[in-house]
């Protein structure tokens, strides 16, 4: 019998469940901010392996989960690959100027 891979479903808050506090908490970490910066400049979704961050795979998964749960990014599963994208439209509509200000801040 072939082995099956059980991946947990990706949890995303609905747009009206996203709070400025959760977004700011998620963006306060330098690794998560680096992830968001990369997603903001990408023209398309980025796989987990396509993100350039100095952490282990398990730590990256942890950071992506926090960003997803805060409503900063969305993710989708395709086979064993997870693709991530920035929820820019939702964030810009809910908190005008916040994301642009964070991304423009000096590193």
Coordinates of C-alpha atoms in Angstrom, one line a residue:
X1 CA 0.0 0.0 0.0
X2 CA 1.5 3.4 -1.0
X3 CA 2.2 5.9 1.7
X4 CA -0.1 8.9 1.7
X5 CA 0.8 12.4 2.7
X6 CA -1.6 14.1 5.0
X7 CA -1.2 17.9 4.9
X8 CA -3.1 20.0 7.2
X9 CA -5.6 22.4 5.6
X10 CA -4.5 25.9 5.2
X11 CA -6.5 28.2 7.5
X12 CA -7.2 31.8 6.4
X13 CA -9.3 34.3 8.2
X14 CA -12.1 35.9 6.4
X15 CA -11.5 39.5 5.4
X16 CA -13.7 40.9 8.1
X17 CA -11.8 38.8 10.7
X18 CA -8.4 40.4 10.0
X19 CA -7.4 42.9 12.7
X20 CA -4.7 45.5 12.6
X21 CA -3.2 44.1 15.8
X22 CA -2.7 40.7 14.3
X23 CA -1.2 42.1 11.2
X24 CA 1.2 44.3 13.1
X25 CA 2.2 41.4 15.4
X26 CA 2.9 39.2 12.3
X27 CA 4.9 41.9 10.6
X28 CA 7.0 42.7 13.7
X29 CA 9.3 39.7 13.1
X30 CA 12.2 40.3 10.7
X31 CA 11.9 36.9 9.0
X32 CA 8.2 37.4 8.4
X33 CA 8.8 40.9 7.2
X34 CA 11.4 39.5 4.7
X35 CA 8.9 37.0 3.5
X36 CA 6.3 39.8 3.0
X37 CA 8.8 41.9 1.1
X38 CA 9.5 39.1 -1.2
X39 CA 5.9 38.3 -1.8
X40 CA 5.2 42.0 -2.4
X41 CA 7.7 42.1 -5.3
X42 CA 6.6 38.8 -6.8
X43 CA 4.4 38.9 -9.9
X44 CA 2.9 35.6 -9.0
X45 CA 2.5 33.1 -6.1
X46 CA 5.8 31.9 -4.5
X47 CA 6.4 28.4 -3.3
X48 CA 7.8 27.9 0.1
X49 CA 11.1 26.7 -1.5
X50 CA 11.2 29.9 -3.6
X51 CA 11.5 32.1 -0.5
X52 CA 15.0 33.3 0.4
X53 CA 15.1 33.4 4.2
X54 CA 17.9 32.2 6.6
X55 CA 15.8 29.7 8.5
X56 CA 15.1 25.9 8.5
X57 CA 12.2 24.5 6.5
X58 CA 10.2 23.9 9.7
X59 CA 10.8 27.4 11.0
X60 CA 9.7 28.8 7.6
X61 CA 6.5 26.8 7.9
X62 CA 5.9 28.3 11.3
X63 CA 6.4 31.8 10.1
X64 CA 4.2 31.3 7.1
X65 CA 1.5 29.9 9.4
X66 CA 1.6 33.0 11.5
X67 CA 1.3 35.3 8.5
X68 CA -1.6 33.2 7.1
X69 CA -3.5 33.2 10.5
X70 CA -3.0 37.0 10.7
X71 CA -4.5 37.4 7.2
X72 CA -1.3 38.9 5.7
X73 CA -0.8 36.1 3.2
X74 CA -2.9 33.4 1.5
X75 CA -1.7 30.0 0.6
X76 CA -2.8 27.1 -1.5
X77 CA -1.8 23.5 -1.8
X78 CA -0.9 21.9 -5.1
X79 CA 0.3 18.4 -4.6
X80 CA 3.0 18.6 -1.9
X81 CA 3.9 22.2 -2.8
X82 CA 2.4 25.2 -1.0
X83 CA 2.1 28.4 -2.8
X84 CA 1.9 31.8 -1.0
X85 CA 0.7 35.2 -2.0
X86 CA 0.3 38.5 -0.3
X87 CA -3.3 39.5 0.5
X88 CA -2.5 43.1 -0.6
X89 CA -6.0 44.0 -1.8
X90 CA -7.6 43.0 1.6
X91 CA -4.9 44.7 3.6
X92 CA -5.0 47.9 1.5
X93 CA -8.8 48.1 1.8
X94 CA -8.9 47.4 5.5
X95 CA -5.8 49.4 6.5
X96 CA -5.1 52.0 3.8
X97 CA -1.4 52.8 3.5
X98 CA -0.3 50.4 6.2
X99 CA 1.4 47.8 4.0
X100 CA 3.0 50.5 1.8
X101 CA 4.4 52.2 4.9
X102 CA 5.8 49.0 6.3
X103 CA 7.3 48.0 3.0
X104 CA 8.9 51.4 2.5
X105 CA 10.4 51.5 6.0
X106 CA 14.2 51.2 6.1
X107 CA 15.4 47.7 6.8

